[in-house]
CSV table of C-alpha atoms and ligand atoms in Angstrom, one decimal:
chain,number,residue,atom,x,y,z
A,4,MET,CA,105.5,100.8,74.2
A,5,LYS,CA,103.9,97.4,73.6
A,6,SER,CA,100.5,96.6,75.0
A,7,LEU,CA,100.8,93.9,77.6
A,8,LEU,CA,97.2,93.6,78.8
A,9,GLN,CA,94.2,94.2,76.6
A,10,ILE,CA,90.7,94.3,78.1
A,11,ASP,CA,88.3,93.9,75.2
A,12,ASN,CA,84.7,94.8,75.9
A,13,ILE,CA,84.2,92.8,79.1
A,14,ASN,CA,80.9,92.4,80.9
A,15,LYS,CA,80.4,90.7,84.2
A,16,TYR,CA,76.9,90.2,85.5
A,17,TYR,CA,75.9,88.8,88.9
A,18,GLY,CA,72.5,87.4,89.7
A,19,THR,CA,69.6,86.2,87.6
A,20,LYS,CA,67.5,87.7,84.9
A,21,ASN,CA,65.1,89.5,87.2
A,22,ASN,CA,67.7,90.7,89.6
A,23,ILE,CA,70.9,91.4,87.7
A,24,THR,CA,73.9,93.5,88.7
A,25,LYS,CA,76.1,94.7,85.9
A,26,ALA,CA,79.3,94.9,87.9
A,27,LEU,CA,81.3,95.5,84.7
A,28,ASN,CA,79.5,97.0,81.7
A,29,HIS,CA,81.4,97.1,78.4
A,30,VAL,CA,84.8,97.8,79.8
A,31,SER,CA,87.7,98.1,77.4
A,32,PHE,CA,91.2,99.4,77.9
A,33,GLN,CA,94.9,98.5,77.4
A,34,VAL,CA,97.9,98.5,79.7
A,35,GLU,CA,101.3,99.0,78.2
A,36,GLU,CA,104.4,97.1,79.3
A,37,GLY,CA,106.1,99.1,82.1
A,38,GLU,CA,103.0,101.1,83.0
A,39,PHE,CA,101.9,101.8,86.6
A,40,LEU,CA,98.1,102.0,86.3
A,41,GLY,CA,95.7,102.9,89.0
A,42,ILE,CA,92.0,101.9,89.1
A,43,MET,CA,89.8,104.1,91.3
A,44,GLY,CA,86.1,104.3,92.0
A,45,SER,CA,83.8,104.3,94.9
A,46,SER,CA,82.7,101.2,96.7
A,47,GLY,CA,80.5,99.0,94.4
A,48,SER,CA,81.9,100.6,91.2
A,49,GLY,CA,83.4,97.3,90.0
A,50,LYS,CA,87.1,97.6,91.0
A,51,THR,CA,87.4,94.2,92.7
A,52,THR,CA,85.4,92.5,90.0
A,53,LEU,CA,87.7,93.9,87.4
A,54,LEU,CA,90.9,92.9,89.3
A,55,ASN,CA,89.5,89.4,89.9
A,56,SER,CA,88.7,89.0,86.2
A,57,ILE,CA,92.2,89.9,85.2
A,58,ALA,CA,93.5,87.6,88.0
A,59,THR,CA,91.5,84.8,86.4
A,60,ILE,CA,89.6,84.3,89.7
A,61,HIS,CA,86.3,85.3,88.1
A,62,HIS,CA,84.9,84.3,84.7
A,63,VAL,CA,83.7,87.2,82.7
A,64,THR,CA,80.1,87.0,81.3
A,65,SER,CA,81.4,88.1,77.9
A,66,GLY,CA,84.4,89.8,76.3
A,67,HIS,CA,88.0,88.9,76.3
A,68,ILE,CA,91.2,89.6,78.3
A,69,TYR,CA,94.5,89.2,76.6
A,70,LEU,CA,97.9,89.0,78.4
A,71,GLY,CA,100.3,89.4,75.5
A,72,ASP,CA,98.9,87.2,72.8
A,73,ARG,CA,97.1,84.9,75.2
A,74,ASP,CA,93.3,85.0,75.7
A,75,ILE,CA,93.1,84.4,79.4
A,76,THR,CA,89.3,84.2,79.4
A,77,ALA,CA,89.8,81.0,77.4
A,78,LEU,CA,92.1,79.3,79.9
A,79,LYS,CA,90.8,75.9,81.2
A,80,SER,CA,90.5,75.5,85.0
A,81,GLU,CA,93.4,73.1,85.1
A,82,GLU,CA,95.6,75.7,83.4
A,83,LEU,CA,94.8,78.5,85.8
A,84,ALA,CA,97.2,77.8,88.7
A,85,GLU,CA,100.2,77.5,86.5
A,86,PHE,CA,99.2,80.6,84.5
A,87,ARG,CA,98.9,82.7,87.6
A,88,MET,CA,102.2,81.4,89.0
A,89,GLU,CA,104.1,82.2,85.8
A,90,ASN,CA,102.6,85.5,84.9
A,91,LEU,CA,101.0,87.3,87.9
A,92,GLY,CA,102.1,88.6,91.2
A,93,PHE,CA,99.5,89.5,93.8
A,94,ILE,CA,99.6,92.0,96.7
A,95,PHE,CA,96.5,92.1,98.9
A,96,GLN,CA,95.4,94.6,101.5
A,97,ASP,CA,95.9,92.2,104.4
A,98,PHE,CA,99.3,90.8,103.2
A,99,ASN,CA,98.2,87.1,103.1
A,100,LEU,CA,101.5,85.9,104.6
A,101,LEU,CA,101.8,82.5,106.3
A,102,ASP,CA,102.3,83.3,110.0
A,103,ASN,CA,104.3,80.2,110.8
A,104,PHE,CA,106.9,80.9,108.2
A,105,THR,CA,109.7,83.4,108.4
A,106,LEU,CA,109.7,86.4,105.9
A,107,GLU,CA,112.5,84.6,104.0
A,108,GLU,CA,110.3,81.4,103.7
A,109,ASN,CA,107.3,83.4,102.7
A,110,ILE,CA,109.1,85.3,100.0
A,111,GLY,CA,110.6,82.1,98.6
A,112,LEU,CA,107.6,79.9,98.9
A,113,ALA,CA,106.6,79.8,95.2
A,114,LEU,CA,110.1,78.8,94.3
A,115,THR,CA,110.3,76.2,97.0
A,116,LEU,CA,107.0,74.6,95.8
A,117,ARG,CA,108.5,74.5,92.3
A,118,GLY,CA,111.5,72.6,93.5
A,119,VAL,CA,114.0,75.3,92.6
A,120,PRO,CA,117.4,74.6,94.2
A,121,LYS,CA,117.9,76.1,97.7
A,122,LYS,CA,120.9,78.2,96.8
A,123,LYS,CA,119.1,79.8,93.9
A,124,ILE,CA,116.0,80.5,96.1
A,125,LYS,CA,118.3,82.2,98.7
A,126,SER,CA,119.9,84.5,96.2
A,127,LYS,CA,116.6,85.5,94.7
A,128,VAL,CA,115.0,86.1,98.1
A,129,VAL,CA,118.0,88.2,99.2
A,130,GLU,CA,117.8,90.2,96.0
A,131,ALA,CA,114.1,90.9,96.3
A,132,ALA,CA,114.4,91.7,100.0
A,133,ASN,CA,117.2,94.2,99.3
A,134,ARG,CA,115.0,95.9,96.7
A,135,LEU,CA,112.2,96.2,99.3
A,136,GLY,CA,114.5,97.2,102.2
A,137,ILE,CA,113.7,94.2,104.4
A,138,GLN,CA,117.0,92.4,104.1
A,139,ASN,CA,117.6,92.6,107.9
A,140,GLU,CA,114.2,91.1,108.7
A,141,LEU,CA,114.4,87.8,106.8
A,142,LYS,CA,114.7,85.5,109.8
A,143,LYS,CA,111.8,87.1,111.6
A,144,MET,CA,108.2,85.9,111.6
A,145,PRO,CA,105.4,88.1,110.3
A,146,THR,CA,104.2,88.8,113.8
A,147,GLU,CA,107.6,90.2,114.8
A,148,VAL,CA,107.7,93.0,112.2
A,149,SER,CA,105.5,96.0,111.3
A,150,GLY,CA,102.6,96.0,109.0
A,151,GLY,CA,104.6,98.0,106.5
A,152,GLN,CA,107.4,95.4,106.6
A,153,ASN,CA,104.9,92.6,106.1
A,154,GLN,CA,103.5,94.4,103.1
A,155,ARG,CA,107.0,94.9,101.6
A,156,CYS,CA,107.5,91.2,102.3
A,157,ALA,CA,104.3,90.4,100.4
A,158,CYS,CA,105.6,92.6,97.6
A,159,ALA,CA,109.0,90.8,97.5
A,160,ARG,CA,107.0,87.5,97.3
A,161,ALA,CA,105.0,88.9,94.4
A,162,ILE,CA,108.1,89.9,92.4
A,163,ILE,CA,110.3,86.8,93.1
A,164,ASN,CA,109.2,85.1,89.9
A,165,GLU,CA,109.5,88.3,87.8
A,166,PRO,CA,105.8,88.2,86.8
A,167,LYS,CA,104.6,90.0,83.7
A,168,LEU,CA,102.0,91.8,85.7
A,169,LEU,CA,101.7,92.9,89.4
A,170,LEU,CA,98.2,93.1,90.7
A,171,ALA,CA,97.7,95.1,93.9
A,172,ASP,CA,94.4,95.3,95.7
A,173,GLU,CA,94.2,98.3,98.1
A,174,PRO,CA,97.8,97.6,99.1
A,175,THR,CA,98.1,100.5,101.5
A,176,GLY,CA,94.6,100.0,103.0
A,177,ALA,CA,96.0,98.5,106.2
A,178,LEU,CA,99.1,100.7,106.6
A,179,ASP,CA,99.9,103.9,108.4
A,180,SER,CA,100.8,106.9,106.2
A,181,HIS,CA,104.6,106.5,106.7
A,182,SER,CA,104.5,102.7,105.8
A,183,ALA,CA,102.2,103.5,102.9
A,184,GLN,CA,104.6,106.0,101.5
A,185,MET,CA,107.5,103.5,101.8
A,186,LEU,CA,105.6,100.9,100.0
A,187,LEU,CA,104.5,103.3,97.2
A,188,GLU,CA,108.1,104.4,96.8
A,189,CYS,CA,109.1,100.7,96.4
A,190,PHE,CA,106.3,100.3,93.7
A,191,GLU,CA,107.7,103.4,92.0
A,192,SER,CA,111.2,102.1,91.9
A,193,LEU,CA,110.1,98.6,90.8
A,194,ASN,CA,108.2,100.3,88.0
A,195,GLN,CA,111.0,102.7,87.0
A,196,GLU,CA,114.1,100.5,87.5
A,197,MET,CA,112.7,97.0,86.8
A,198,LYS,CA,110.1,98.2,84.3
A,199,ALA,CA,107.5,96.2,86.3
A,200,THR,CA,104.0,96.6,85.0
A,201,ILE,CA,101.7,97.4,88.0
A,202,LEU,CA,97.9,97.5,88.2
A,203,MET,CA,96.8,98.9,91.5
A,204,VAL,CA,93.2,99.2,92.8
A,205,THR,CA,92.9,101.9,95.4
A,206,HIS,CA,90.4,104.5,96.7
A,207,ASP,CA,93.2,106.4,98.3
A,208,VAL,CA,94.2,109.6,96.4
A,209,PHE,CA,97.7,109.7,97.9
A,210,SER,CA,98.4,106.2,96.7
A,211,ALA,CA,96.9,106.9,93.3
A,212,SER,CA,99.2,109.9,92.9
A,213,TYR,CA,102.2,107.5,92.4
A,214,CYS,CA,100.6,106.0,89.3
A,215,GLY,CA,101.3,107.1,85.8
A,216,ARG,CA,97.7,106.9,84.7
A,217,ILE,CA,94.4,106.4,86.5
A,218,LEU,CA,91.1,104.9,85.2
A,219,PHE,CA,88.0,105.8,87.2
A,220,LEU,CA,85.2,103.3,87.3
A,221,LYS,CA,81.6,104.3,88.0
A,222,ASP,CA,78.7,101.8,88.0
A,223,GLY,CA,80.8,99.3,86.2
A,224,LYS,CA,81.9,101.6,83.4
A,225,ILE,CA,85.0,103.7,82.7
A,226,PHE,CA,84.0,107.2,83.7
A,227,ASN,CA,87.3,109.0,83.2
A,228,GLU,CA,91.0,108.6,82.6
A,229,ILE,CA,93.9,110.9,83.5
A,230,HIS,CA,97.6,110.8,82.9
A,231,ARG,CA,100.3,112.1,85.2
A,232,GLY,CA,102.6,113.0,82.3
A,233,ASN,CA,105.2,115.5,83.4
A,234,LYS,CA,103.2,116.7,86.3
A,235,SER,CA,104.6,116.7,89.9
A,236,ARG,CA,103.1,114.2,92.2
A,237,ARG,CA,101.5,117.0,94.2
A,238,ASP,CA,99.8,118.5,91.1
A,239,PHE,CA,98.6,115.0,90.0
A,240,PHE,CA,97.3,114.4,93.6
A,241,GLN,CA,95.2,117.6,93.2
A,242,GLU,CA,94.0,116.5,89.7
A,243,ILE,CA,92.9,113.1,91.1
A,244,LEU,CA,91.1,114.8,94.0
A,245,ASP,CA,89.2,117.0,91.5
A,246,VAL,CA,88.0,114.0,89.5
A,247,VAL,CA,87.0,112.2,92.6
A,248,THR,CA,85.1,115.2,93.9
A,249,LEU,CA,83.4,115.5,90.5
A,250,MET,CA,82.4,111.8,90.7
A,251,GLY,CA,81.0,112.4,94.2
A,252,GLY,CA,82.6,109.2,95.4
A,253,GLU,CA,83.7,108.3,98.9
A,254,VAL,CA,87.5,108.1,98.8
A,255,SER,CA,90.3,108.9,101.2
A,256,ASP,CA,93.0,111.4,100.6
A,257,GLY,CA,95.4,109.4,102.7
A,258,ARG,CA,95.9,112.0,105.4
B,20,ADP,P1,84.2,97.6,94.3
B,20,ADP,O1,85.4,96.7,94.4
B,20,ADP,O2,84.4,98.8,93.5
B,20,ADP,O3,83.6,97.9,95.6
B,20,ADP,P2,82.8,95.2,93.4
B,20,ADP,O4,83.5,94.7,92.1
B,20,ADP,O5,83.0,94.5,94.6
B,20,ADP,O6,83.0,96.8,93.5
B,20,ADP,O7,81.2,95.2,93.1
B,20,ADP,C1,80.6,95.7,91.9
B,20,ADP,C2,79.1,95.5,92.0
B,20,ADP,O8,78.8,94.1,91.9
B,20,ADP,C3,78.4,95.9,93.3
B,20,ADP,O9,77.1,96.4,93.0
B,20,ADP,C4,78.3,94.6,94.1
B,20,ADP,O10,77.3,94.7,95.0
B,20,ADP,C5,78.1,93.6,93.0
B,20,ADP,N1,78.7,92.3,93.4
B,20,ADP,C6,80.0,92.0,93.7
B,20,ADP,N2,80.2,90.7,93.9
B,20,ADP,C7,79.0,90.1,93.9
B,20,ADP,C8,78.5,88.8,94.0
B,20,ADP,N3,79.3,87.8,94.3
B,20,ADP,N4,77.2,88.6,93.9
B,20,ADP,C9,76.3,89.6,93.5
B,20,ADP,N5,76.7,90.9,93.4
B,20,ADP,C10,78.0,91.1,93.5
């Protein structure tokens, strides 16, 4: 496999000299194309800072992040919006859908803004909605469907442009366990069938058990890394739980 994302010795400090927080402290790792990577760690361990640095929302204090051959820490501010639109798909805990737009309009919004012909948008929206199992909800508003359907709509919106990297920040955090499982099964099939590369921040052990590899952050550093390999999801779940217990962090086991 080829390395898609390379995090090269990044530091992110907040505050000033006398009151400095090292949110990320010499973090390095790579993500291969087609990987489903989980980032875990207790609150304050640096997960959001890491995700936002990869999302080009934060500037790192030092170090480099490469997506393919491109050093994204060197992007100029006027290049950021286009870079994100072309390369990244975002899924947030609270969906971030536009309430006055139908699911169909929400999913196709990025393409509409780019002036893609309506017919093409329609076929792409329908294809994405089919993948996420929300094809019958397209004419409804976000307030007329369940949280799980809203999150799968957000996921369809994120994949519409076939981004190189899907970034998910606690995507199951606002969902009941059944909806969470449906979403995670969608992630799994996007990863296996479309070879989508997914980076998911979570503190939920059940969600993490769908990943192929997990990095554990503690105090801004990578504390541990485990691979699912050929293990069953149930065995991987137990392994994750053991690491989390060892770290003494506060996490949920999703039940
Ligand atoms: P997590 O997502 O794992 O909860 P964060 O990345 O939000 O962790 O935070 C990592 C550390 O950086 C914490 O100690 C947090 O208090 C600190 N931090 C995060 N954002 C800021 C900020 N804007 N200003 C100062 N400190 C911050």
